Amino acid sequence: MLTKQCLVTFGLLFAGVAPAWADDFFDKKVAPLLQARCFECHSHEKKIKGGLALDSKSGWEKGGKSGPAIVPGKPEVSLLIKALSHAEVDLKMPPKQMLPNGEVEIFKEWIKKGAVDPRVLAKTSAKPELATEDDWEKEFTKRLDWWSLRPMRVGAPPGDDPAYPAWAQEPVDRFLLAKLKQKNLKPARPADSLTLLRRLSFILTGLPPTPADVRAFEKARGETAYEQLVDRLLASPHFGERFARHWMDVIRYTDTYGYEWDNPAKGSFEYRDYLIRGFNDDLGFDRLLQEQLAGDLLPPRIHPATQTLETLIAPMFYHLGEHRHGSSLMFNGTHQDMVNNKIDAFSKAFLATSVACARCHNHKLEAVPQRDYYALAAVFTTPRWTSRVADAPGKNDAAIARLKELRGDIQTELALLWRNTRLNSATLRQALGDPAKSKPTIQEVAYPLMRLTQKESVKNWEVLKKEWQTAREMRKKANQAFNPLGQVQQGVLPPGWVVEGDGMIHGHVREGTPLVALTGEKIIDRLLEAGFHTQALSSKLPGVLRMPAQHLVAGKFASLNLAGGEFGGYLVMDDHAFQNETISFLKNTEAQWKSFADAALINGAQQVTVEFATASLNPNFPPRTGLAPGLNHNDFGYEKRSWISVTGIVAHDSGGAPQDELAAFASLYERESPKDEEAVSAAMADWLASPLGRWSKGKTQPGDRDILNWLLEKNLLLNQAPLGSKLASLVKEYRSVENGIAFARTVNSMDERETPPMSYPLNVRGNPDVSGPLIPPGSLSMLEVKQRTGQGAGLSRLELANSLLDPEHPLTARVYVNRVWHWVFGAGLVATPDDFGRLGDRPSHPELLDWLARQSIQEGWSTKKLVRRLVLSQAFRQSGEVSAAARESDPGNRLLHHFATRRLEAEAIRDTLLAVSGRLDGQLYGRPVFPPRAVEDSPKRLFSGPLDGDGRRSIYLQMSIMDPPKFLVGFNLPDLRLPTGRRDVTQVPSQALTLLNDPFVNEMARYWASRLVKERHDNPNIRIRAMFLHALGRDPNPRELHFWNMALMDFSPRRGSALMDEEAAWQNLAHALFNTKELIHFR
């Protein structure tokens, strides 16, 4: 524990700051309630009862006859809450029946947190729903005349100002200086070099500068040194981590799907790593946008270092966000809520527009008709929401080719091993066992043997033959009702059926292909039926077969001959549902027919599709606890030896399934009937042995495999390689090559192959139970730059992405440039980076915003070039000094007359503690690390990880919607369910207590102290200076050095070398440094 004397070093300046989430909370929670419950009596468009208008902030501030309706921060004294709670007899709203408690609580929470209300009556001009299409068209045209929807106007930057020659080089500075001069303001003087170093290091990498960085920059002063520092930090791999985390806020990145069970989001970390690589490689934002919206429709882009298929990873963008458990369409409204969440994230991330508000009606404020909302819904729900292989194609080609060679060689050697096999009645009777205990069916090999190895075998022969002939004819006739789709046994799938994964691509085998045993003494497990087997070469190889919509199959039923294991199975999905728990797992080694019918469509669904997949390509595996019997709670589905087999596909109009036509017995019965028991024995032996000869020559007939597998099962064929034999060597090499295959990387993504455009039903007034017309895939009317072409037969996601990248598009470049400005300067030119509409702010420097947007397009949408331009500007290099005039006329620093001090984000605070203590592990990428948790919840897979997260940066901690890392939440980690372009920055006592008491902080102090005492010093001043350099990026001044020496003395009575070796004292000092305000801020 720290002493009272030490506590004086903790600078705590906590003052309330309006939270960034508040606009979103108001927009999503409060505004709908005001409109639904209050506007009938308290709005300018209806009536203003009691003088109280609630359709603008000024309305409730002014209040009615009883006075102001709301006291921000104090719901208990706000008249609105008293009225809603029916607390007073003569003050009740609504007058007849009180609102549900849940709705009242929303109003209370809103007021308690400041009653942030972005509405301004004159600005919003919110109107009731327009009566006719002509009315809407007029309003729509009027709304298009909004600053963010007008074409970009790019003029020449302002001229130089001789009074500020340093501000003449960069056009950004000239724009800013001109605005300052209009307000008779001056820029602050330049910051000192170490302030700039720390500022740059945090902004570009999220990490503090190292002591080596500090000393090097102190020596190399001047413009060239500064530019070299900028370029070095831009080239750092930590740049990608820093800027990826910014974008992850915008698209509400999570590793889970939240709600009650918090299911894992398959491959989310692959998407996180994709973003890191993209920003490090300076992939143009135009390409990032294209790949996230439609990467699966683009030519493949493979990352050279990681050999990952980036274009298939990027559409994981769509899968992020909260998903309900169950299946999307099981409960009407659930799927629509999820679609709303996807549209909200898309429109805010790329367009800074709240399109989701048009779900129920034409947008009240923006140029967004309701039809456009559902056109986007159709775009997003046309593709299959499924899993894709993230590895570069051909990754395993060499191993696969070798395995095929070895399998062929093993088959050749097996044929030699089996050629001298001898069978007789005695060995068969022994293999069959006790007849009383065995009841084989007519299609089993043992069925005739059981009777032909007994007395009266000649008589039994005739009875069996007749039975076989009758059964075979009946089965053949019944099978005429089943129409084969494709030629599965020959490796030809029906048109429109799609496969993926090496297991399916290389999984087709001929009849009788051996399945090599991967462990144990056996050579092979069995011989495979002709068809597709994902495990044919290795059960590490994934595979999926995607069936087209049921109504596209030629028949009322489609039946497949299926087998599978280790959580291989199938999903039946309505309308490409992106959350589906109707998973059936296969547990049969031998194939069985399974029929799929066009089920009764529920809740507006238009079609049913089915996917047959190994676990890694099942988008909803692992499911919530209990839906996969035998799967441990701590099993996240990685590295499963999962497999499926498909050996037949048929279509039919009546029920039932194809029957085995008993071909295995043809060579037994289609011969001259034996005359005596000896002839019966000879016939049986020949029948069982003849498949060996045909198999060894590659001429296997139907039914041969059944006989050979029975012989293997009964140990009548040798299945162990003799020691030292060629066969033993081949099996050993096969297993070695197979073991070297890496499990596939898979990620939830999109697949639009063989998928026609699908319209989406317009929900009348947003009610999912009342469907209007079907809306085809399309774009936003206000964004069709040249002409309205997006409402045709089926706009694809790629066409949508390309439309956003039109050089004349008014929003995309402006929105992204503003985000980057926000990430660099701490506030955007538009202060509401997620809202360029009427509820958002106008740009402080509109001409600069347009100039930067056009420059960005011309420079290939390069993030690094844009960042470099901004951090090389004189505006960025200003100090934090504020003149009295600036404080008076621009207290919010919207004109950038100084560089405002900023607190580190939650992740940067944690990463700084790791870096300063020396515990930081700088490796890139990888699966998420569980954060430490006080209480684990095993059924929900909420496990506790190492206190220090294995030293990994915060970006690699598991982001669980249900239980995000507590330390980060305390420092304003955003709500993982919502797109967040601007984080809250609160300063509350609990944050100080976290730095004081959190076990992680104490552990980092202990770790740092243990390192310090290992460094031999006799003088505490040397060590204190080193600590300052590590933690704050500077040397202590004499006063500070004296103060910290005194604090050290206070921590321990020892002196001299004993004090230098006392870890506890240095831990307290390290802990004290961690609690200084300067550590978690930069200037």
Coordinates of C-alpha atoms in Angstrom, one line a residue, residues 277-455:
R277 CA -2.1 -5.4 -41.9
G278 CA -4.2 -3.1 -44.0
F279 CA -3.2 0.0 -42.1
N280 CA 0.4 -1.1 -41.8
D281 CA 0.6 -1.7 -45.6
D282 CA -1.2 1.6 -46.2
L283 CA -3.9 -0.1 -48.2
G284 CA -6.0 2.7 -49.6
F285 CA -9.3 3.3 -47.8
D286 CA -11.1 2.8 -51.1
R287 CA -9.8 -0.7 -51.2
L288 CA -10.5 -1.3 -47.5
L289 CA -14.1 -0.1 -48.2
Q290 CA -14.5 -2.4 -51.2
E291 CA -13.1 -5.4 -49.4
Q292 CA -15.2 -5.0 -46.3
L293 CA -18.4 -4.5 -48.3
A294 CA -17.7 -6.9 -51.1
G295 CA -14.4 -8.6 -50.8
D296 CA -15.8 -12.0 -51.8
L297 CA -16.9 -10.5 -55.1
L298 CA -13.4 -9.1 -55.9
P299 CA -10.4 -10.9 -57.4
P300 CA -8.5 -12.6 -54.6
R301 CA -5.9 -10.5 -52.7
I302 CA -3.4 -12.6 -50.8
H303 CA -1.2 -11.1 -48.2
P304 CA 2.4 -12.1 -49.1
A305 CA 3.6 -12.4 -45.5
T306 CA 0.7 -14.2 -43.9
Q307 CA -0.6 -16.0 -47.0
T308 CA -4.1 -15.0 -45.9
L309 CA -6.9 -14.4 -48.4
E310 CA -7.6 -10.8 -47.4
T311 CA -10.6 -10.4 -49.6
L312 CA -12.5 -13.2 -47.9
I313 CA -11.6 -12.0 -44.4
A314 CA -12.8 -8.4 -44.9
P315 CA -16.6 -9.1 -45.1
M316 CA -16.5 -10.2 -41.5
F317 CA -17.4 -6.6 -41.2
Y318 CA -21.0 -7.6 -41.7
H319 CA -21.0 -10.2 -39.0
L320 CA -20.0 -7.9 -36.2
G321 CA -22.6 -6.6 -33.7
E322 CA -25.0 -8.2 -31.3
H323 CA -26.8 -11.3 -32.4
R324 CA -29.7 -12.9 -30.6
H325 CA -29.4 -16.6 -29.9
G326 CA -31.7 -19.0 -31.6
S327 CA -32.3 -18.6 -35.3
S328 CA -32.8 -15.1 -36.9
L329 CA -36.3 -15.8 -38.1
M330 CA -37.5 -17.9 -35.3
F331 CA -39.1 -14.9 -33.5
N332 CA -40.5 -12.3 -35.8
G333 CA -38.7 -9.0 -35.2
T334 CA -35.4 -10.5 -34.1
H335 CA -34.0 -10.8 -37.6
Q336 CA -35.2 -7.3 -38.4
D337 CA -33.5 -5.9 -35.4
M338 CA -30.2 -7.5 -36.5
V339 CA -30.6 -6.1 -40.0
N340 CA -31.3 -2.7 -38.5
N341 CA -28.0 -3.0 -36.6
K342 CA -26.1 -3.9 -39.7
I343 CA -27.6 -1.0 -41.7
D344 CA -26.8 1.4 -38.8
A345 CA -23.2 0.3 -38.7
F346 CA -22.7 0.6 -42.4
S347 CA -24.4 4.0 -42.8
K348 CA -22.6 5.5 -39.9
A349 CA -19.1 4.0 -40.6
F350 CA -19.0 5.0 -44.3
L351 CA -21.5 7.8 -44.7
A352 CA -22.0 9.3 -41.2
T353 CA -25.7 9.1 -41.7
S354 CA -28.3 7.4 -39.5
V355 CA -30.2 5.4 -42.1
A356 CA -31.6 3.1 -39.5
C357 CA -34.1 5.8 -38.5
A358 CA -35.9 5.1 -41.8
R359 CA -36.9 1.6 -40.8
C360 CA -40.5 2.6 -39.9
H361 CA -41.1 5.6 -42.2
N362 CA -39.4 8.1 -44.4
H363 CA -36.7 9.7 -42.3
K364 CA -37.9 12.6 -40.2
L365 CA -34.9 14.7 -40.9
E366 CA -32.7 13.3 -43.6
A367 CA -33.1 12.6 -47.3
V368 CA -33.7 8.9 -46.7
P369 CA -37.0 7.3 -47.8
Q370 CA -38.2 4.2 -46.1
R371 CA -37.8 2.3 -49.4
D372 CA -34.0 3.0 -49.3
Y373 CA -33.7 1.3 -45.9
Y374 CA -35.2 -1.9 -47.3
A375 CA -33.2 -1.7 -50.5
L376 CA -30.1 -1.8 -48.4
A377 CA -31.5 -4.6 -46.4
A378 CA -32.0 -6.6 -49.6
V379 CA -28.4 -5.9 -50.6
F380 CA -27.1 -7.2 -47.3
T381 CA -29.3 -10.3 -47.1
T382 CA -28.9 -11.5 -50.7
P383 CA -25.6 -13.3 -50.0
R384 CA -25.1 -16.3 -47.7
W385 CA -23.9 -15.2 -44.3
T386 CA -21.5 -18.1 -43.9
S387 CA -17.9 -19.1 -43.2
R388 CA -15.0 -19.0 -45.7
V389 CA -11.5 -20.3 -45.7
A390 CA -9.0 -17.5 -45.0
D391 CA -5.9 -19.3 -46.2
A392 CA -4.4 -18.6 -49.6
P393 CA -5.5 -21.1 -52.2
G394 CA -2.9 -23.8 -52.8
K395 CA -1.5 -23.6 -49.3
N396 CA -1.6 -27.4 -48.9
D397 CA -1.2 -28.4 -52.5
A398 CA 2.2 -29.9 -52.1
A399 CA 1.2 -31.9 -49.0
I400 CA -2.1 -33.0 -50.7
A401 CA -0.3 -34.1 -53.9
R402 CA 2.1 -36.2 -51.8
L403 CA -0.7 -37.7 -49.7
K404 CA -2.4 -38.8 -52.9
E405 CA 0.8 -40.4 -54.1
L406 CA 1.3 -42.2 -50.8
R407 CA -2.3 -43.3 -50.7
G408 CA -1.9 -44.9 -54.1
D409 CA 1.3 -46.6 -53.1
I410 CA -0.4 -47.9 -49.9
Q411 CA -3.2 -49.3 -52.0
T412 CA -0.7 -51.1 -54.2
E413 CA 1.1 -52.6 -51.3
L414 CA -2.1 -53.6 -49.6
A415 CA -3.2 -55.5 -52.7
L416 CA 0.1 -57.4 -52.5
L417 CA -0.5 -58.1 -48.8
W418 CA -4.0 -59.3 -49.4
R419 CA -3.5 -61.4 -52.5
N420 CA -2.9 -64.6 -50.7
T421 CA -6.0 -64.3 -48.5
R422 CA -7.8 -67.6 -48.0
L423 CA -11.3 -67.9 -46.8
N424 CA -13.3 -71.1 -45.8
S425 CA -16.4 -72.0 -43.9
A426 CA -14.6 -72.5 -40.6
T427 CA -13.1 -69.0 -40.7
L428 CA -16.4 -67.5 -41.8
R429 CA -18.3 -69.2 -39.0
Q430 CA -15.8 -67.9 -36.5
A431 CA -16.1 -64.4 -37.9
L432 CA -19.9 -64.5 -37.8
G433 CA -20.1 -65.5 -34.2
D434 CA -23.1 -66.9 -32.4
P435 CA -26.1 -66.9 -34.9
A436 CA -28.5 -66.5 -32.0
K437 CA -27.0 -63.1 -31.1
S438 CA -26.7 -61.7 -34.6
K439 CA -29.7 -60.5 -36.7
P440 CA -28.2 -59.0 -39.9
T441 CA -30.5 -57.3 -42.4
I442 CA -30.9 -58.3 -46.0
Q443 CA -28.4 -55.7 -47.2
E444 CA -25.6 -56.8 -44.9
V445 CA -22.8 -59.1 -46.1
A446 CA -23.4 -61.3 -43.1
Y447 CA -27.0 -62.0 -44.0
P448 CA -26.4 -64.8 -46.5
L449 CA -23.3 -66.0 -44.8
M450 CA -25.2 -66.6 -41.6
R451 CA -27.4 -69.1 -43.4
L452 CA -25.0 -70.5 -45.9
T453 CA -22.5 -71.6 -43.3
Q454 CA -25.2 -73.7 -41.5
K455 CA -26.8 -77.0 -42.4

